[in-house]
């Protein structure tokens, strides 16, 4: 996967043959190629700048190992820096309580409802029972969509006909789970096409009144820079415990993931790799690093 970048670096380092040390000046052209690869992968500009400084600081002064060519050594440093930034890995859902409440949030279309279903399925395979709570009262078809998703993964769905207060729906769902011996409640909250104050206020109120054990942000891996802006806004409004990035089965190189991790600092939990309910995978920083470098 790293071949094309290495090819580019090989020619950039032509003049470097015989030099035993990586320096700022002899790496300049190579670092430019790495920077372009990251920008092409949709990593945000600010993040690329910080990252390149970090890589340059790590690389300058390193002796080129006898067994490696300079381009291999630089790619190794870049790759490791990416893995460090994308990690650490933590795909656990921490479902120890009698009823664990997971709150899912994100922009409309990010893949929230689908990811709720995927999580309910995953939780089912671990021998626990999940209840899906239809708290997205904004989008007319959302409640129905959650019922379809719930049915396909064999999970119960809690919804209230004609409800207008999502906070009450969430509270009642938790009560229902307690009374019916269900282990996990997954709150499918409302999204908007763009961040707005009313949405954030609603989510903050749910967070305050329902006290979910964990809050996860679902971001669309295809949206590049937008993913970064929304992650920033959600992270400022709520205390996020993790991020799930969807649609990584497409062509997107996934650079947005690096930016989202950089701006939120919270672990990437899972990635969505298909529309189907089994399309949720634990996140592997090493695979993602290769994909981002292209
Ligand atoms: P919500 O508005 O955030 O609840 O988004 P939905 O769950 O309705 O998803 C929006 C669209 O994205 C739907 O067509 C989903 O099938 C699709 N989708 C969600 N996750 C993935 C994924 O990981 N891969 C692909 N290819 N499509 C996805």
GROMACS .gro file of C-alpha atoms and ligand atoms in nm:
model
  322
    1UNK     CA    1   0.000   0.000   0.000
    2UNK     CA    2   0.286   0.230   0.074
    3UNK     CA    3   0.445   0.151  -0.262
    4UNK     CA    4   0.340   0.463  -0.452
    5UNK     CA    5   0.456   0.697  -0.177
    6UNK     CA    6   0.779   0.502  -0.150
    7UNK     CA    7   0.830   0.528  -0.526
    8UNK     CA    8   0.789   0.903  -0.505
    9UNK     CA    9   1.020   0.922  -0.209
   10UNK     CA   10   1.278   0.705  -0.384
   11UNK     CA   11   1.315   0.962  -0.658
   12UNK     CA   12   1.304   1.248  -0.409
   13UNK     CA   13   1.590   1.085  -0.224
   14UNK     CA   14   1.802   1.017  -0.532
   15UNK     CA   15   2.043   1.283  -0.424
   16UNK     CA   16   2.055   1.146  -0.075
   17UNK     CA   17   2.243   0.831  -0.161
   18UNK     CA   18   2.553   0.793   0.048
   19UNK     CA   19   2.439   1.043   0.310
   20UNK     CA   20   2.421   0.879   0.645
   21UNK     CA   21   2.184   1.108   0.828
   22UNK     CA   22   1.833   1.253   0.782
   23UNK     CA   23   1.848   1.630   0.796
   24UNK     CA   24   1.591   1.903   0.747
   25UNK     CA   25   1.733   2.000   0.410
   26UNK     CA   26   1.784   1.652   0.265
   27UNK     CA   27   1.434   1.547   0.372
   28UNK     CA   28   1.257   1.857   0.242
   29UNK     CA   29   1.139   1.709  -0.087
   30UNK     CA   30   1.042   1.379   0.073
   31UNK     CA   31   0.843   1.549   0.346
   32UNK     CA   32   0.659   1.754   0.083
   33UNK     CA   33   0.548   1.428  -0.080
   34UNK     CA   34   0.423   1.294   0.252
   35UNK     CA   35   0.239   1.622   0.315
   36UNK     CA   36   0.070   1.601  -0.026
   37UNK     CA   37  -0.028   1.238   0.034
   38UNK     CA   38  -0.200   1.339   0.359
   39UNK     CA   39  -0.379   1.635   0.202
   40UNK     CA   40  -0.498   1.415  -0.083
   41UNK     CA   41  -0.630   1.171   0.175
   42UNK     CA   42  -0.846   1.456   0.312
   43UNK     CA   43  -0.656   1.516   0.633
   44UNK     CA   44  -0.726   1.875   0.734
   45UNK     CA   45  -0.456   2.133   0.667
   46UNK     CA   46  -0.398   2.227   1.032
   47UNK     CA   47  -0.359   1.863   1.130
   48UNK     CA   48  -0.117   1.801   0.844
   49UNK     CA   49   0.097   2.097   0.954
   50UNK     CA   50   0.115   1.973   1.316
   51UNK     CA   51   0.181   1.620   1.202
   52UNK     CA   52   0.461   1.715   0.963
   53UNK     CA   53   0.634   1.913   1.232
   54UNK     CA   54   0.615   1.614   1.462
   55UNK     CA   55   0.757   1.381   1.194
   56UNK     CA   56   1.033   1.623   1.105
   57UNK     CA   57   1.130   1.660   1.473
   58UNK     CA   58   1.142   1.283   1.509
   59UNK     CA   59   1.338   1.224   1.189
   60UNK     CA   60   1.599   1.500   1.190
   61UNK     CA   61   1.932   1.374   1.309
   62UNK     CA   62   1.845   1.006   1.277
   63UNK     CA   63   2.122   0.796   1.127
   64UNK     CA   64   1.999   0.604   0.827
   65UNK     CA   65   2.008   0.240   0.930
   66UNK     CA   66   2.238   0.023   0.724
   67UNK     CA   67   1.960  -0.220   0.636
   68UNK     CA   68   1.726   0.055   0.511
   69UNK     CA   69   1.721   0.310   0.235
   70UNK     CA   70   1.650   0.669   0.346
   71UNK     CA   71   1.301   0.665   0.188
   72UNK     CA   72   1.214   0.343   0.370
   73UNK     CA   73   1.330   0.492   0.694
   74UNK     CA   74   1.125   0.810   0.648
   75UNK     CA   75   0.813   0.614   0.550
   76UNK     CA   76   0.865   0.402   0.862
   77UNK     CA   77   0.881   0.713   1.080
   78UNK     CA   78   0.571   0.862   0.912
   79UNK     CA   79   0.382   0.536   0.943
   80UNK     CA   80   0.463   0.499   1.312
   81UNK     CA   81   0.369   0.862   1.382
   82UNK     CA   82   0.032   0.802   1.211
   83UNK     CA   83  -0.029   0.487   1.414
   84UNK     CA   84   0.059   0.674   1.735
   85UNK     CA   85  -0.179   0.955   1.651
   86UNK     CA   86  -0.465   0.722   1.548
   87UNK     CA   87  -0.433   0.501   1.856
   88UNK     CA   88  -0.464   0.381   2.122
   89UNK     CA   89  -0.708   0.104   2.035
   90UNK     CA   90  -1.008   0.050   2.257
   91UNK     CA   91  -1.295  -0.138   2.091
   92UNK     CA   92  -1.460  -0.230   2.422
   93UNK     CA   93  -1.810  -0.106   2.500
   94UNK     CA   94  -1.787  -0.142   2.880
   95UNK     CA   95  -2.128  -0.294   2.940
   96UNK     CA   96  -2.080  -0.384   3.306
   97UNK     CA   97  -2.385  -0.213   3.457
   98UNK     CA   98  -2.731  -0.370   3.496
   99UNK     CA   99  -2.850  -0.133   3.228
  100UNK     CA  100  -2.579   0.044   3.030
  101UNK     CA  101  -2.694   0.345   2.828
  102UNK     CA  102  -2.510   0.434   2.507
  103UNK     CA  103  -2.594   0.765   2.342
  104UNK     CA  104  -2.530   0.794   1.970
  105UNK     CA  105  -2.505   1.135   1.809
  106UNK     CA  106  -2.398   1.283   1.478
  107UNK     CA  107  -2.517   1.475   1.176
  108UNK     CA  108  -2.812   1.352   0.973
  109UNK     CA  109  -2.703   1.095   0.718
  110UNK     CA  110  -2.380   1.013   0.900
  111UNK     CA  111  -2.501   0.657   0.957
  112UNK     CA  112  -2.625   0.684   1.316
  113UNK     CA  113  -2.934   0.466   1.286
  114UNK     CA  114  -2.745   0.203   1.088
  115UNK     CA  115  -2.464   0.202   1.344
  116UNK     CA  116  -2.717   0.169   1.629
  117UNK     CA  117  -2.840  -0.150   1.460
  118UNK     CA  118  -2.487  -0.279   1.406
  119UNK     CA  119  -2.407  -0.221   1.773
  120UNK     CA  120  -2.727  -0.395   1.888
  121UNK     CA  121  -2.627  -0.691   1.673
  122UNK     CA  122  -2.273  -0.695   1.814
  123UNK     CA  123  -2.404  -0.673   2.170
  124UNK     CA  124  -2.637  -0.965   2.091
  125UNK     CA  125  -2.342  -1.177   1.978
  126UNK     CA  126  -2.184  -1.108   2.318
  127UNK     CA  127  -2.488  -1.262   2.489
  128UNK     CA  128  -2.650  -0.935   2.601
  129UNK     CA  129  -2.982  -0.785   2.503
  130UNK     CA  130  -2.993  -0.436   2.356
  131UNK     CA  131  -3.291  -0.205   2.337
  132UNK     CA  132  -3.292   0.051   2.056
  133UNK     CA  133  -3.454   0.380   2.157
  134UNK     CA  134  -3.611   0.597   1.887
  135UNK     CA  135  -3.512   0.943   2.010
  136UNK     CA  136  -3.480   1.099   1.666
  137UNK     CA  137  -3.814   1.276   1.647
  138UNK     CA  138  -3.683   1.526   1.392
  139UNK     CA  139  -3.668   1.313   1.082
  140UNK     CA  140  -4.015   1.182   0.996
  141UNK     CA  141  -3.900   0.836   0.881
  142UNK     CA  142  -3.639   0.781   1.152
  143UNK     CA  143  -3.862   0.594   1.398
  144UNK     CA  144  -3.984   0.358   1.128
  145UNK     CA  145  -3.628   0.309   1.002
  146UNK     CA  146  -3.514   0.210   1.352
  147UNK     CA  147  -3.794  -0.047   1.372
  148UNK     CA  148  -3.677  -0.200   1.043
  149UNK     CA  149  -3.317  -0.206   1.168
  150UNK     CA  150  -3.422  -0.353   1.505
  151UNK     CA  151  -3.618  -0.628   1.337
  152UNK     CA  152  -3.328  -0.721   1.112
  153UNK     CA  153  -3.092  -0.768   1.409
  154UNK     CA  154  -3.349  -0.918   1.645
  155UNK     CA  155  -3.339  -0.626   1.890
  156UNK     CA  156  -3.639  -0.466   2.061
  157UNK     CA  157  -3.715  -0.106   1.970
  158UNK     CA  158  -3.864   0.143   2.215
  159UNK     CA  159  -4.068   0.421   2.053
  160UNK     CA  160  -4.368   0.632   2.149
  161UNK     CA  161  -4.639   0.708   1.898
  162UNK     CA  162  -4.676   1.082   1.844
  163UNK     CA  163  -4.398   1.168   2.093
  164UNK     CA  164  -4.257   1.520   2.082
  165UNK     CA  165  -4.018   1.515   2.377
  166UNK     CA  166  -3.705   1.309   2.302
  167UNK     CA  167  -3.579   1.343   2.661
  168UNK     CA  168  -3.890   1.176   2.801
  169UNK     CA  169  -3.866   0.902   2.536
  170UNK     CA  170  -3.504   0.828   2.641
  171UNK     CA  171  -3.596   0.825   3.012
  172UNK     CA  172  -3.891   0.594   2.948
  173UNK     CA  173  -3.674   0.362   2.737
  174UNK     CA  174  -3.425   0.322   3.023
  175UNK     CA  175  -3.715   0.247   3.259
  176UNK     CA  176  -3.853  -0.006   3.010
  177UNK     CA  177  -3.512  -0.176   2.986
  178UNK     CA  178  -3.488  -0.205   3.367
  179UNK     CA  179  -3.838  -0.350   3.394
  180UNK     CA  180  -3.785  -0.597   3.110
  181UNK     CA  181  -3.439  -0.731   3.188
  182UNK     CA  182  -3.261  -0.570   2.894
  183UNK     CA  183  -2.891  -0.499   2.935
  184UNK     CA  184  -2.811  -0.206   2.709
  185UNK     CA  185  -3.010   0.093   2.581
  186UNK     CA  186  -2.887   0.254   2.260
  187UNK     CA  187  -3.024   0.605   2.212
  188UNK     CA  188  -3.064   0.698   1.844
  189UNK     CA  189  -3.072   1.076   1.879
  190UNK     CA  190  -3.169   1.334   1.619
  191UNK     CA  191  -2.924   1.474   1.368
  192UNK     CA  192  -2.936   1.784   1.151
  193UNK     CA  193  -2.785   1.852   0.814
  194UNK     CA  194  -2.556   2.100   0.981
  195UNK     CA  195  -2.468   2.178   1.339
  196UNK     CA  196  -2.720   2.411   1.502
  197UNK     CA  197  -2.775   2.541   1.851
  198UNK     CA  198  -3.113   2.374   1.898
  199UNK     CA  199  -2.973   2.029   1.815
  200UNK     CA  200  -2.679   2.077   2.050
  201UNK     CA  201  -2.906   2.198   2.328
  202UNK     CA  202  -3.131   1.894   2.288
  203UNK     CA  203  -2.832   1.660   2.304
  204UNK     CA  204  -2.690   1.839   2.607
  205UNK     CA  205  -3.024   1.805   2.785
  206UNK     CA  206  -3.043   1.432   2.707
  207UNK     CA  207  -2.687   1.396   2.835
  208UNK     CA  208  -2.773   1.581   3.155
  209UNK     CA  209  -3.110   1.421   3.230
  210UNK     CA  210  -3.057   1.066   3.105
  211UNK     CA  211  -2.690   1.044   3.207
  212UNK     CA  212  -2.575   0.796   2.943
  213UNK     CA  213  -2.275   0.586   3.043
  214UNK     CA  214  -2.104   0.655   2.714
  215UNK     CA  215  -2.154   0.904   2.435
  216UNK     CA  216  -2.041   0.813   2.085
  217UNK     CA  217  -2.013   1.034   1.781
  218UNK     CA  218  -2.090   0.883   1.441
  219UNK     CA  219  -1.910   1.055   1.154
  220UNK     CA  220  -1.932   0.996   0.782
  221UNK     CA  221  -1.590   0.897   0.650
  222UNK     CA  222  -1.675   1.036   0.307
  223UNK     CA  223  -1.721   1.393   0.423
  224UNK     CA  224  -1.360   1.502   0.475
  225UNK     CA  225  -1.332   1.848   0.625
  226UNK     CA  226  -1.696   1.856   0.737
  227UNK     CA  227  -1.631   1.557   0.959
  228UNK     CA  228  -1.368   1.759   1.142
  229UNK     CA  229  -1.592   2.060   1.197
  230UNK     CA  230  -1.879   1.850   1.327
  231UNK     CA  231  -1.651   1.643   1.551
  232UNK     CA  232  -1.516   1.961   1.702
  233UNK     CA  233  -1.862   2.102   1.770
  234UNK     CA  234  -1.998   1.778   1.920
  235UNK     CA  235  -1.690   1.734   2.135
  236UNK     CA  236  -1.725   2.085   2.273
  237UNK     CA  237  -2.094   2.034   2.356
  238UNK     CA  238  -2.075   1.679   2.494
  239UNK     CA  239  -1.808   1.476   2.663
  240UNK     CA  240  -1.746   1.217   2.393
  241UNK     CA  241  -1.621   0.870   2.484
  242UNK     CA  242  -1.549   0.754   2.134
  243UNK     CA  243  -1.597   0.798   1.763
  244UNK     CA  244  -1.735   0.558   1.504
  245UNK     CA  245  -1.660   0.641   1.143
  246UNK     CA  246  -1.890   0.502   0.876
  247UNK     CA  247  -1.871   0.438   0.501
  248UNK     CA  248  -1.507   0.338   0.497
  249UNK     CA  249  -1.599   0.070   0.244
  250UNK     CA  250  -1.602   0.346  -0.021
  251UNK     CA  251  -1.311   0.513  -0.195
  252UNK     CA  252  -1.241   0.756   0.087
  253UNK     CA  253  -0.883   0.728   0.202
  254UNK     CA  254  -1.004   0.801   0.553
  255UNK     CA  255  -0.786   1.100   0.629
  256UNK     CA  256  -1.081   1.257   0.809
  257UNK     CA  257  -1.033   0.996   1.077
  258UNK     CA  258  -0.689   1.134   1.156
  259UNK     CA  259  -0.828   1.486   1.179
  260UNK     CA  260  -1.122   1.377   1.396
  261UNK     CA  261  -0.887   1.193   1.632
  262UNK     CA  262  -0.658   1.496   1.644
  263UNK     CA  263  -0.934   1.745   1.727
  264UNK     CA  264  -1.130   1.530   1.974
  265UNK     CA  265  -0.856   1.318   2.132
  266UNK     CA  266  -1.111   1.041   2.198
  267UNK     CA  267  -1.057   0.684   2.078
  268UNK     CA  268  -1.189   0.563   1.746
  269UNK     CA  269  -1.399   0.264   1.849
  270UNK     CA  270  -1.536   0.105   1.536
  271UNK     CA  271  -1.552   0.167   1.164
  272UNK     CA  272  -1.848   0.103   0.935
  273UNK     CA  273  -1.756  -0.098   0.629
  274UNK     CA  274  -2.093  -0.174   0.470
  275UNK     CA  275  -2.460  -0.085   0.477
  276UNK     CA  276  -2.534  -0.427   0.622
  277UNK     CA  277  -2.573  -0.497   0.988
  278UNK     CA  278  -2.254  -0.704   1.009
  279UNK     CA  279  -2.051  -0.420   0.858
  280UNK     CA  280  -1.890  -0.293   1.177
  281UNK     CA  281  -1.525  -0.361   1.251
  282UNK     CA  282  -1.294  -0.279   1.537
  283UNK     CA  283  -1.057  -0.002   1.444
  284UNK     CA  284  -0.699  -0.093   1.348
  285UNK     CA  285  -0.463   0.208   1.341
  286UNK     CA  286  -0.196   0.023   1.142
  287UNK     CA  287  -0.435  -0.063   0.857
  288UNK     CA  288  -0.571   0.290   0.860
  289UNK     CA  289  -0.222   0.441   0.848
  290UNK     CA  290  -0.141   0.246   0.529
  291UNK     CA  291  -0.472   0.344   0.376
  292UNK     CA  292  -0.421   0.714   0.452
  293UNK     CA  293  -0.072   0.714   0.303
  294UNK     CA  294  -0.218   0.548  -0.009
  295LIG     P1  295  -2.849   0.876   1.011
  295LIG     O1  296  -2.928   0.986   0.948
  295LIG     O2  297  -2.723   0.929   1.073
  295LIG     O3  298  -2.927   0.791   1.106
  295LIG     O4  299  -2.795   0.782   0.891
  295LIG     P2  300  -2.846   0.640   0.839
  295LIG     O5  301  -2.814   0.532   0.938
  295LIG     O6  302  -2.986   0.652   0.793
  295LIG     O7  303  -2.747   0.619   0.716
  295LIG     C1  304  -2.747   0.703   0.602
  295LIG     C2  305  -2.708   0.618   0.481
  295LIG     O8  306  -2.575   0.571   0.495
  295LIG     C3  307  -2.795   0.493   0.465
  295LIG     O9  308  -2.820   0.475   0.328
  295LIG     C4  309  -2.706   0.381   0.518
  295LIG    O10  310  -2.735   0.256   0.458
  295LIG     C5  311  -2.569   0.430   0.478
  295LIG     N1  312  -2.461   0.378   0.564
  295LIG     C6  313  -2.449   0.385   0.698
  295LIG     N2  314  -2.333   0.328   0.739
  295LIG     C7  315  -2.269   0.284   0.627
  295LIG     C8  316  -2.144   0.218   0.602
  295LIG    O11  317  -2.063   0.190   0.692
  295LIG     N3  318  -2.115   0.190   0.471
  295LIG     C9  319  -2.201   0.222   0.368
  295LIG     N4  320  -2.164   0.192   0.245
  295LIG     N5  321  -2.317   0.286   0.388
  295LIG    C10  322  -2.352   0.316   0.515
   0.00000   0.00000   0.00000
